[in-house]
mmCIF file of C-alpha atoms in Angstrom:
data_model
loop_
_atom_site.group_PDB
_atom_site.id
_atom_site.type_symbol
_atom_site.label_atom_id
_atom_site.label_comp_id
_atom_site.label_asym_id
_atom_site.label_seq_id
_atom_site.Cartn_x
_atom_site.Cartn_y
_atom_site.Cartn_z
ATOM 1 C CA UNK R 5 2.889 0.557 14.408
ATOM 2 C CA UNK R 6 5.804 -1.768 12.266
ATOM 3 C CA UNK R 7 5.224 1.184 8.914
ATOM 4 C CA UNK R 8 5.759 3.928 11.973
ATOM 5 C CA UNK R 9 9.097 1.736 12.919
ATOM 6 C CA UNK R 10 10.005 2.225 9.045
ATOM 7 C CA UNK R 11 9.827 5.611 8.734
ATOM 8 C CA UNK R 12 10.759 7.217 12.117
ATOM 9 C CA UNK R 13 13.411 4.709 12.831
ATOM 10 C CA UNK R 14 14.819 2.487 10.017
ATOM 11 C CA UNK R 15 15.248 5.714 7.048
ATOM 12 C CA UNK R 16 16.551 7.566 10.440
ATOM 13 C CA UNK R 17 19.170 5.740 11.778
ATOM 14 C CA UNK R 18 19.512 5.402 8.294
ATOM 15 C CA UNK R 19 20.797 8.871 7.348
ATOM 16 C CA UNK R 20 23.322 8.961 10.217
ATOM 17 C CA UNK R 21 26.143 7.860 8.613
ATOM 18 C CA UNK R 22 27.996 10.729 7.843
ATOM 19 C CA UNK R 23 30.564 11.626 10.544
ATOM 20 C CA UNK R 24 28.652 14.938 12.050
ATOM 21 C CA UNK R 25 25.402 14.488 11.102
ATOM 22 C CA UNK R 26 23.465 11.567 13.712
ATOM 23 C CA UNK R 27 21.771 14.393 14.478
ATOM 24 C CA UNK R 28 20.213 16.492 12.057
ATOM 25 C CA UNK R 29 19.857 12.381 10.063
ATOM 26 C CA UNK R 30 17.760 11.282 12.689
ATOM 27 C CA UNK R 31 16.497 14.197 14.422
ATOM 28 C CA UNK R 32 15.225 16.317 10.692
ATOM 29 C CA UNK R 33 13.701 13.018 9.702
ATOM 30 C CA UNK R 34 11.437 12.707 12.099
ATOM 31 C CA UNK R 35 10.436 16.761 11.630
ATOM 32 C CA UNK R 36 9.631 15.483 7.733
ATOM 33 C CA UNK R 37 8.290 12.608 8.703
ATOM 34 C CA UNK R 38 5.691 14.254 10.659
ATOM 35 C CA UNK R 39 4.962 17.072 8.720
ATOM 36 C CA UNK R 40 4.353 14.954 5.835
ATOM 37 C CA UNK R 41 2.353 12.671 7.197
ATOM 38 C CA UNK R 42 -0.251 15.119 8.285
ATOM 39 C CA UNK R 43 0.068 16.858 5.310
ATOM 40 C CA UNK R 44 -0.826 13.673 2.906
ATOM 41 C CA UNK R 45 -3.271 12.831 5.691
ATOM 42 C CA UNK R 46 -4.646 15.892 3.995
ATOM 43 C CA UNK R 47 -4.724 15.654 0.387
ATOM 44 C CA UNK R 48 -5.738 12.088 0.428
ATOM 45 C CA UNK R 49 -9.384 13.342 1.966
ATOM 46 C CA UNK R 50 -9.962 16.312 -0.388
ATOM 47 C CA UNK R 51 -12.890 14.884 -2.109
ATOM 48 C CA UNK R 52 -14.229 13.522 1.112
ATOM 49 C CA UNK R 53 -13.480 17.470 2.695
ATOM 50 C CA UNK R 54 -14.580 19.388 -0.633
ATOM 51 C CA UNK R 55 -18.445 17.099 -0.562
ATOM 52 C CA UNK R 56 -18.368 16.122 2.986
ATOM 53 C CA UNK R 57 -17.028 18.124 5.053
ATOM 54 C CA UNK R 58 -15.757 15.649 6.465
ATOM 55 C CA UNK R 59 -11.550 14.285 6.709
ATOM 56 C CA UNK R 60 -11.276 10.791 6.962
ATOM 57 C CA UNK R 61 -9.195 8.970 9.525
ATOM 58 C CA UNK R 62 -9.493 5.919 10.702
ATOM 59 C CA UNK R 63 -5.674 3.111 10.552
ATOM 60 C CA UNK R 64 -6.048 2.095 7.253
ATOM 61 C CA UNK R 65 -5.840 6.782 6.017
ATOM 62 C CA UNK R 66 -2.757 6.670 8.371
ATOM 63 C CA UNK R 67 -0.508 4.021 6.813
ATOM 64 C CA UNK R 68 -1.756 5.598 3.384
ATOM 65 C CA UNK R 69 -0.247 8.004 4.564
ATOM 66 C CA UNK R 70 2.980 7.102 5.687
ATOM 67 C CA UNK R 71 2.958 5.120 3.321
ATOM 68 C CA UNK R 72 3.394 8.682 1.229
ATOM 69 C CA UNK R 73 6.020 10.320 4.035
ATOM 70 C CA UNK R 74 8.551 7.089 2.947
ATOM 71 C CA UNK R 75 8.375 8.559 -1.000
ATOM 72 C CA UNK R 76 9.451 12.341 0.363
ATOM 73 C CA UNK R 77 11.672 11.236 2.543
ATOM 74 C CA UNK R 78 13.169 8.238 -0.314
ATOM 75 C CA UNK R 79 13.402 11.469 -2.313
ATOM 76 C CA UNK R 80 15.337 13.150 0.229
ATOM 77 C CA UNK R 81 17.877 10.835 0.704
ATOM 78 C CA UNK R 82 19.953 12.216 -2.420
ATOM 79 C CA UNK R 83 20.146 15.295 -0.247
ATOM 80 C CA UNK R 84 21.511 14.279 2.279
ATOM 81 C CA UNK R 85 23.384 17.147 4.108
ATOM 82 C CA UNK R 86 23.208 19.451 1.866
ATOM 83 C CA UNK R 87 20.018 21.585 2.942
ATOM 84 C CA UNK R 88 17.900 23.439 7.066
ATOM 85 C CA UNK R 89 14.791 22.011 7.563
ATOM 86 C CA UNK R 90 12.908 25.232 5.644
ATOM 87 C CA UNK R 91 14.157 22.817 2.515
ATOM 88 C CA UNK R 92 13.156 19.427 3.662
ATOM 89 C CA UNK R 93 10.394 21.084 4.934
ATOM 90 C CA UNK R 94 9.043 22.514 1.756
ATOM 91 C CA UNK R 95 11.072 19.040 -0.699
ATOM 92 C CA UNK R 96 8.790 16.763 1.563
ATOM 93 C CA UNK R 97 5.569 18.881 1.111
ATOM 94 C CA UNK R 98 5.926 19.466 -2.578
ATOM 95 C CA UNK R 99 7.261 15.651 -2.587
ATOM 96 C CA UNK R 100 3.807 13.975 -1.142
ATOM 97 C CA UNK R 101 2.147 16.884 -3.257
ATOM 98 C CA UNK R 102 3.386 15.576 -6.557
ATOM 99 C CA UNK R 103 3.847 11.398 -4.733
ATOM 100 C CA UNK R 104 -0.872 11.349 -4.978
ATOM 101 C CA UNK R 105 -1.145 13.126 -7.410
ATOM 102 C CA UNK R 106 0.796 10.205 -9.542
ATOM 103 C CA UNK R 107 -1.591 7.957 -7.657
ATOM 104 C CA UNK R 108 -4.690 9.609 -8.344
ATOM 105 C CA UNK R 109 -4.099 10.018 -11.898
ATOM 106 C CA UNK R 110 -2.774 5.897 -12.087
ATOM 107 C CA UNK R 111 -5.782 4.915 -9.748
ATOM 108 C CA UNK R 112 -8.135 6.699 -11.845
ATOM 109 C CA UNK R 113 -7.513 6.398 -15.297
ATOM 110 C CA UNK R 114 -5.869 3.475 -15.220
ATOM 111 C CA UNK R 115 -7.598 1.409 -12.731
ATOM 112 C CA UNK R 116 -4.481 0.237 -10.947
ATOM 113 C CA UNK R 117 -5.442 -1.015 -7.203
ATOM 114 C CA UNK R 118 -4.115 1.222 -4.295
ATOM 115 C CA UNK R 119 -0.921 -1.105 -3.319
ATOM 116 C CA UNK R 120 0.504 -1.071 -6.981
ATOM 117 C CA UNK R 121 -0.323 2.539 -7.084
ATOM 118 C CA UNK R 122 1.219 3.299 -3.619
ATOM 119 C CA UNK R 123 4.408 1.123 -4.735
ATOM 120 C CA UNK R 124 5.654 3.550 -7.702
ATOM 121 C CA UNK R 125 6.419 5.678 -4.605
ATOM 122 C CA UNK R 126 10.273 4.113 -4.927
ATOM 123 C CA UNK R 127 10.570 5.297 -8.374
ATOM 124 C CA UNK R 128 8.707 8.229 -8.321
ATOM 125 C CA UNK R 129 11.203 9.364 -5.155
ATOM 126 C CA UNK R 130 14.186 8.131 -6.762
ATOM 127 C CA UNK R 131 13.601 10.092 -9.603
ATOM 128 C CA UNK R 132 12.071 12.701 -8.033
ATOM 129 C CA UNK R 133 16.238 13.408 -5.642
ATOM 130 C CA UNK R 134 18.382 12.401 -8.881
ATOM 131 C CA UNK R 135 16.591 15.526 -10.376
ATOM 132 C CA UNK R 136 16.538 17.992 -6.785
ATOM 133 C CA UNK R 137 19.819 17.634 -7.015
ATOM 134 C CA UNK R 138 20.638 17.549 -10.223
ATOM 135 C CA UNK R 139 19.497 21.454 -10.529
ATOM 136 C CA UNK R 140 20.506 22.369 -7.475
ATOM 137 C CA UNK R 141 24.433 21.294 -8.352
ATOM 138 C CA UNK R 142 26.126 24.491 -7.352
ATOM 139 C CA UNK R 143 30.771 25.404 -7.140
ATOM 140 C CA UNK R 144 31.899 22.788 -4.936
ATOM 141 C CA UNK R 145 29.943 19.673 -5.418
ATOM 142 C CA UNK R 146 31.369 18.568 -7.724
ATOM 143 C CA UNK R 147 33.355 16.255 -5.282
ATOM 144 C CA UNK R 148 33.350 14.250 -2.988
ATOM 145 C CA UNK R 149 31.659 15.843 0.571
ATOM 146 C CA UNK R 150 35.412 16.220 3.630
ATOM 147 C CA UNK R 151 32.402 15.735 5.813
ATOM 148 C CA UNK R 152 30.199 12.379 4.120
ATOM 149 C CA UNK R 153 32.293 10.237 4.962
ATOM 150 C CA UNK R 154 31.061 7.696 8.980
ATOM 151 C CA UNK R 155 32.805 5.911 11.148
ATOM 152 C CA UNK R 156 32.883 2.968 13.336
ATOM 153 C CA UNK R 157 30.217 4.917 15.493
ATOM 154 C CA UNK R 158 28.402 6.502 12.776
ATOM 155 C CA UNK R 159 28.470 3.451 10.494
ATOM 156 C CA UNK R 160 26.604 1.623 13.139
ATOM 157 C CA UNK R 161 23.852 3.373 14.060
ATOM 158 C CA UNK R 162 22.550 3.825 9.884
ATOM 159 C CA UNK R 163 23.247 -0.232 9.904
ATOM 160 C CA UNK R 164 20.446 -0.698 12.357
ATOM 161 C CA UNK R 165 18.599 1.875 10.465
ATOM 162 C CA UNK R 166 18.675 -0.872 8.137
ATOM 163 C CA UNK R 167 18.278 -3.806 10.175
ATOM 164 C CA UNK R 168 15.214 -2.115 10.862
ATOM 165 C CA UNK R 169 13.741 -1.306 6.531
ATOM 166 C CA UNK R 170 15.160 -4.336 6.613
ATOM 167 C CA UNK R 171 13.411 -6.573 9.695
ATOM 168 C CA UNK R 172 9.923 -4.801 8.728
ATOM 169 C CA UNK R 173 9.327 -4.829 4.813
ATOM 170 C CA UNK R 174 7.152 -7.377 5.037
ATOM 171 C CA UNK R 175 4.612 -6.038 6.536
ATOM 172 C CA UNK R 176 5.824 -2.529 4.712
ATOM 173 C CA UNK R 177 4.441 -5.126 1.138
ATOM 174 C CA UNK R 178 1.416 -5.748 2.849
ATOM 175 C CA UNK R 179 -0.269 -3.922 4.777
ATOM 176 C CA UNK R 180 -2.993 -2.640 2.437
ATOM 177 C CA UNK R 181 -4.085 -6.153 1.004
ATOM 178 C CA UNK R 182 -7.056 -6.822 2.228
ATOM 179 C CA UNK R 183 -7.878 -9.849 -0.197
ATOM 180 C CA UNK R 184 -7.475 -12.989 2.422
ATOM 181 C CA UNK R 185 -5.208 -14.353 5.519
ATOM 182 C CA UNK R 186 -4.217 -16.248 2.940
ATOM 183 C CA UNK R 187 -2.950 -13.851 0.675
ATOM 184 C CA UNK R 188 -1.482 -11.274 3.224
ATOM 185 C CA UNK R 189 0.571 -14.496 4.889
ATOM 186 C CA UNK R 190 1.879 -14.449 0.558
ATOM 187 C CA UNK R 191 2.513 -11.542 0.738
ATOM 188 C CA UNK R 192 4.318 -11.846 3.360
ATOM 189 C CA UNK R 193 6.694 -15.080 2.935
ATOM 190 C CA UNK R 194 7.275 -13.713 -0.608
ATOM 191 C CA UNK R 195 8.557 -10.910 0.627
ATOM 192 C CA UNK R 196 10.837 -12.376 4.020
ATOM 193 C CA UNK R 197 12.223 -14.566 0.582
ATOM 194 C CA UNK R 198 12.751 -12.008 -1.328
ATOM 195 C CA UNK R 199 15.428 -9.818 1.571
ATOM 196 C CA UNK R 200 17.156 -12.887 2.674
ATOM 197 C CA UNK R 201 18.050 -14.049 -0.712
ATOM 198 C CA UNK R 202 19.068 -9.578 -1.318
ATOM 199 C CA UNK R 203 21.217 -9.832 1.524
ATOM 200 C CA UNK R 204 22.874 -12.590 0.561
ATOM 201 C CA UNK R 205 23.340 -11.816 -2.497
ATOM 202 C CA UNK R 206 24.714 -8.032 -1.704
ATOM 203 C CA UNK R 207 26.754 -9.381 0.817
ATOM 204 C CA UNK R 208 27.776 -11.947 -2.086
ATOM 205 C CA UNK R 209 28.384 -8.542 -3.960
ATOM 206 C CA UNK R 210 29.982 -6.288 -2.058
ATOM 207 C CA UNK R 211 33.116 -8.797 -0.993
ATOM 208 C CA UNK R 212 33.236 -10.142 -4.647
ATOM 209 C CA UNK R 213 33.689 -5.752 -5.988
ATOM 210 C CA UNK R 214 36.922 -4.877 -3.606
ATOM 211 C CA UNK R 215 40.068 -5.612 -4.535
ATOM 212 C CA UNK R 216 40.748 -6.554 -0.952
ATOM 213 C CA UNK R 217 37.718 -9.282 -0.709
ATOM 214 C CA UNK R 218 36.665 -7.151 1.870
ATOM 215 C CA UNK R 219 33.081 -6.313 2.730
ATOM 216 C CA UNK R 220 31.909 -3.210 2.969
ATOM 217 C CA UNK R 221 28.923 -1.733 5.398
ATOM 218 C CA UNK R 222 26.769 1.390 3.510
ATOM 219 C CA UNK R 223 27.421 -1.373 0.350
ATOM 220 C CA UNK R 224 26.097 -3.858 2.587
ATOM 221 C CA UNK R 225 23.629 -1.660 4.041
ATOM 222 C CA UNK R 226 22.738 -0.052 0.525
ATOM 223 C CA UNK R 227 21.858 -3.763 -1.127
ATOM 224 C CA UNK R 228 20.099 -5.855 1.733
ATOM 225 C CA UNK R 229 16.254 -5.098 0.931
ATOM 226 C CA UNK R 230 16.636 -3.946 -2.952
ATOM 227 C CA UNK R 231 14.478 -7.524 -3.205
ATOM 228 C CA UNK R 232 12.151 -5.851 -0.984
ATOM 229 C CA UNK R 233 11.857 -2.739 -2.952
ATOM 230 C CA UNK R 234 10.869 -5.447 -6.110
ATOM 231 C CA UNK R 235 9.189 -7.676 -4.820
ATOM 232 C CA UNK R 236 7.256 -4.623 -3.782
ATOM 233 C CA UNK R 237 6.524 -3.053 -7.036
ATOM 234 C CA UNK R 238 5.326 -7.319 -8.543
ATOM 235 C CA UNK R 239 4.012 -8.171 -5.130
ATOM 236 C CA UNK R 240 0.767 -9.004 -6.341
ATOM 237 C CA UNK R 241 1.733 -11.146 -9.368
ATOM 238 C CA UNK R 242 4.138 -13.673 -7.594
ATOM 239 C CA UNK R 243 2.360 -16.232 -6.865
ATOM 240 C CA UNK R 244 5.279 -18.528 -7.036
ATOM 241 C CA UNK R 245 8.406 -18.617 -4.463
ATOM 242 C CA UNK R 246 11.263 -19.432 -7.033
ATOM 243 C CA UNK R 247 9.895 -16.360 -8.507
ATOM 244 C CA UNK R 248 10.163 -14.219 -5.530
ATOM 245 C CA UNK R 249 14.470 -15.245 -4.735
ATOM 246 C CA UNK R 250 14.893 -15.131 -8.887
ATOM 247 C CA UNK R 251 12.932 -10.892 -8.251
ATOM 248 C CA UNK R 252 15.581 -11.113 -5.021
ATOM 249 C CA UNK R 253 18.406 -12.016 -7.009
ATOM 250 C CA UNK R 254 18.479 -9.706 -9.892
ATOM 251 C CA UNK R 255 17.943 -6.976 -7.783
ATOM 252 C CA UNK R 256 20.321 -7.605 -6.085
ATOM 253 C CA UNK R 257 22.998 -7.280 -7.830
ATOM 254 C CA UNK R 258 21.985 -4.762 -9.614
ATOM 255 C CA UNK R 259 21.402 -2.577 -6.331
ATOM 256 C CA UNK R 260 24.804 -3.852 -4.972
ATOM 257 C CA UNK R 261 27.094 -3.034 -8.530
ATOM 258 C CA UNK R 262 25.081 -0.386 -9.273
ATOM 259 C CA UNK R 263 25.767 1.397 -6.212
ATOM 260 C CA UNK R 264 29.426 0.533 -6.573
ATOM 261 C CA UNK R 265 29.978 2.272 -9.692
ATOM 262 C CA UNK R 266 26.592 4.347 -11.220
ATOM 263 C CA UNK R 267 27.542 6.935 -7.981
ATOM 264 C CA UNK R 268 30.911 8.798 -9.153
ATOM 265 C CA UNK R 269 30.524 8.452 -12.482
ATOM 266 C CA UNK R 270 26.863 10.388 -12.653
ATOM 267 C CA UNK R 271 28.469 12.448 -9.758
ATOM 268 C CA UNK R 272 31.568 12.662 -12.149
ATOM 269 C CA UNK R 273 29.961 12.829 -16.251
ATOM 270 C CA UNK R 274 25.948 15.007 -14.275
ATOM 271 C CA UNK R 275 28.003 16.508 -11.401
ATOM 272 C CA UNK R 276 24.471 14.556 -10.073
ATOM 273 C CA UNK R 277 25.536 14.365 -5.914
ATOM 274 C CA UNK R 278 23.292 11.895 -5.094
ATOM 275 C CA UNK R 279 23.795 10.943 -1.306
ATOM 276 C CA UNK R 280 21.630 8.467 -0.177
ATOM 277 C CA UNK R 281 22.566 6.535 -3.956
ATOM 278 C CA UNK R 282 18.353 6.510 -4.170
ATOM 279 C CA UNK R 283 19.603 5.660 -7.735
ATOM 280 C CA UNK R 284 20.896 1.599 -6.907
ATOM 281 C CA UNK R 285 18.787 1.320 -3.750
ATOM 282 C CA UNK R 286 14.894 2.608 -4.932
ATOM 283 C CA UNK R 287 14.848 3.554 -8.495
ATOM 284 C CA UNK R 288 17.192 0.274 -10.023
ATOM 285 C CA UNK R 289 15.310 -2.329 -7.532
ATOM 286 C CA UNK R 290 11.910 -0.639 -8.984
ATOM 287 C CA UNK R 291 12.557 -0.703 -12.778
ATOM 288 C CA UNK R 292 13.347 -4.525 -12.316
ATOM 289 C CA UNK R 293 9.865 -5.145 -9.892
ATOM 290 C CA UNK R 294 7.465 -3.276 -12.843
ATOM 291 C CA UNK R 295 9.953 -4.792 -15.595
ATOM 292 C CA UNK R 296 9.123 -7.800 -13.384
ATOM 293 C CA UNK R 297 5.476 -8.117 -13.117
ATOM 294 C CA UNK R 298 4.923 -7.316 -16.581
ATOM 295 C CA UNK R 299 6.785 -10.470 -17.983
ATOM 296 C CA UNK R 300 4.853 -12.732 -15.109
ATOM 297 C CA UNK R 301 1.301 -10.346 -15.854
ATOM 298 C CA UNK R 302 2.048 -11.674 -19.553
ATOM 299 C CA UNK R 303 2.400 -14.820 -19.464
ATOM 300 C CA UNK R 304 -0.691 -15.438 -17.385
ATOM 301 C CA UNK R 305 -1.442 -14.298 -20.286
ATOM 302 C CA UNK R 306 -3.223 -17.414 -23.232
ATOM 303 C CA UNK R 307 -4.882 -14.623 -24.880
ATOM 304 C CA UNK R 308 -2.367 -12.597 -26.991
ATOM 305 C CA UNK R 309 -4.310 -9.687 -27.080
ATOM 306 C CA UNK R 310 -5.434 -9.397 -23.736
ATOM 307 C CA UNK R 311 -1.474 -9.502 -23.001
ATOM 308 C CA UNK R 312 -0.987 -6.569 -25.735
ATOM 309 C CA UNK R 313 -3.546 -4.175 -24.144
ATOM 310 C CA UNK R 314 -2.098 -4.237 -20.824
ATOM 311 C CA UNK R 315 1.276 -4.100 -21.747
ATOM 312 C CA UNK R 316 0.209 -0.342 -23.746
ATOM 313 C CA UNK R 317 -2.119 0.297 -19.698
ATOM 314 C CA UNK R 318 1.028 -0.799 -17.783
ATOM 315 C CA UNK R 319 3.679 1.266 -20.326
ATOM 316 C CA UNK R 320 1.929 3.888 -18.767
ATOM 317 C CA UNK R 321 1.898 3.353 -15.953
ATOM 318 C CA UNK R 322 5.532 4.459 -15.883
ATOM 319 C CA UNK R 323 5.704 6.793 -18.370
ATOM 320 C CA UNK R 324 3.474 8.263 -16.018
ATOM 321 C CA UNK R 325 5.309 8.498 -13.226
ATOM 322 C CA UNK R 326 8.967 9.182 -14.548
ATOM 323 C CA UNK R 327 7.318 11.975 -16.302
ATOM 324 C CA UNK R 328 5.052 13.482 -13.626
ATOM 325 C CA UNK R 329 7.312 12.351 -10.789
ATOM 326 C CA UNK R 330 10.943 14.418 -13.117
ATOM 327 C CA UNK R 331 8.978 17.649 -13.816
ATOM 328 C CA UNK R 332 7.479 17.845 -9.472
ATOM 329 C CA UNK R 333 12.184 17.334 -9.094
ATOM 330 C CA UNK R 334 12.074 20.460 -12.073
ATOM 331 C CA UNK R 335 10.327 22.862 -9.941
ATOM 332 C CA UNK R 336 11.003 22.173 -6.907
ATOM 333 C CA UNK R 337 14.741 22.861 -7.512
ATOM 334 C CA UNK R 338 14.464 25.860 -9.217
ATOM 335 C CA UNK R 339 12.622 27.401 -6.265
ATOM 336 C CA UNK R 340 15.122 25.566 -4.101
ATOM 337 C CA UNK R 341 18.334 27.513 -5.932
ATOM 338 C CA UNK R 342 16.676 30.030 -4.900
ATOM 339 C CA UNK R 343 18.636 32.462 -1.584
ATOM 340 C CA UNK R 344 15.854 33.433 -0.043
ATOM 341 C CA UNK R 345 16.200 29.949 1.432
ATOM 342 C CA UNK R 346 19.510 30.577 2.711
ATOM 343 C CA UNK R 347 21.218 26.978 2.001
ATOM 344 C CA UNK R 348 24.059 25.779 4.011
ATOM 345 C CA UNK R 349 27.303 26.643 3.103
ATOM 346 C CA UNK R 350 29.902 23.850 1.101
ATOM 347 C CA UNK R 351 31.800 24.067 4.958
ATOM 348 C CA UNK R 352 29.091 23.354 6.550
ATOM 349 C CA UNK R 353 27.388 20.753 4.738
ATOM 350 C CA UNK R 354 27.257 17.103 7.131
ATOM 351 C CA UNK R 355 27.882 18.626 10.192
ATOM 352 C CA UNK R 356 25.469 18.953 12.772
ATOM 353 C CA UNK R 357 27.136 22.076 14.304
ATOM 354 C CA UNK R 358 25.335 24.544 11.536
ATOM 355 C CA UNK R 359 21.975 23.408 13.231
ATOM 356 C CA UNK R 360 22.185 21.624 16.997
ATOM 357 C CA UNK R 361 23.024 23.125 19.770
ATOM 358 C CA UNK R 362 26.690 21.579 21.522
ATOM 359 C CA UNK R 363 26.669 22.351 25.264
ATOM 360 C CA UNK R 364 30.784 21.203 25.453
ATOM 361 C CA UNK R 365 31.084 24.196 22.693
ATOM 362 C CA UNK R 366 29.215 26.677 24.789
ATOM 363 C CA UNK R 367 31.015 29.384 25.210
ATOM 364 C CA UNK R 368 31.366 30.552 29.083
ATOM 365 C CA UNK R 369 31.175 33.536 30.122
#
């Protein structure tokens, strides 16, 4: 239930910040989540379907499928407002397929635990989305869209989505931990500590980086769960409260500074229009969590040979994830460039009227 709330309400409301894109932000999120979860259930059971002619369907398989869907929702954040529903469905199906392939490679060849391979969704989803928006960039998207702004009402709904994500993030991380009840409780506590620290730091950095010393709502809601992203990637080696809090502290600083300065620079330098700033929200904290995992695990080894061996395997997990996410993102972006999909025109982006009925705008006969 907690994961379902995050996928449907959390990501759904988070995507409603454009002033005229509330229906599409929440409605299309539900559509994509429903389709991608069903597709993930099938792909996760390909082996069982081939050998036993059966699909394993229980609580764990459903949760794993929804976690795979979360990676697609992260990627779609980069293309928010610039695609139609058919394109979103295509993106989600291909992204989930690539992520499940990446999960299978990490578990089969590098013997990674399920929870560790699943938590790579932040890095995979962010890089996939960045490649997507870079390839699909068209004339006119070099500048920010006029309708991309938010107002008080849309900002409030978007902040509500961020609060849902923040509240249920400990369940998101601990749901696949089955070692013992004590270990699951520790994962919940560590995640909460990282989230709490990142929320405070995000507020402080937002105020300090503002010329007038004021809070930026969009800035804050994109960074308050940076600690949850980072600690999720490294949770299997976090054993002390100060470790979780330090990871949350650094992740919030990196995410907040990246959101303030990196999004505009990427638009100017690479024509990469990242609508939801998924690089600073998920990508950079995910990479920081991967680095923290490497350092904390090496610290626990007494044998240098074992430490070097782990470092090589750990670097391979990142290289495989980056390679597969970039290649799948480029492939999906090239497919989306076909006019066959009838992408929305520049003046129809971030506008619900292109896809939804509005009774008060209907022509009376």
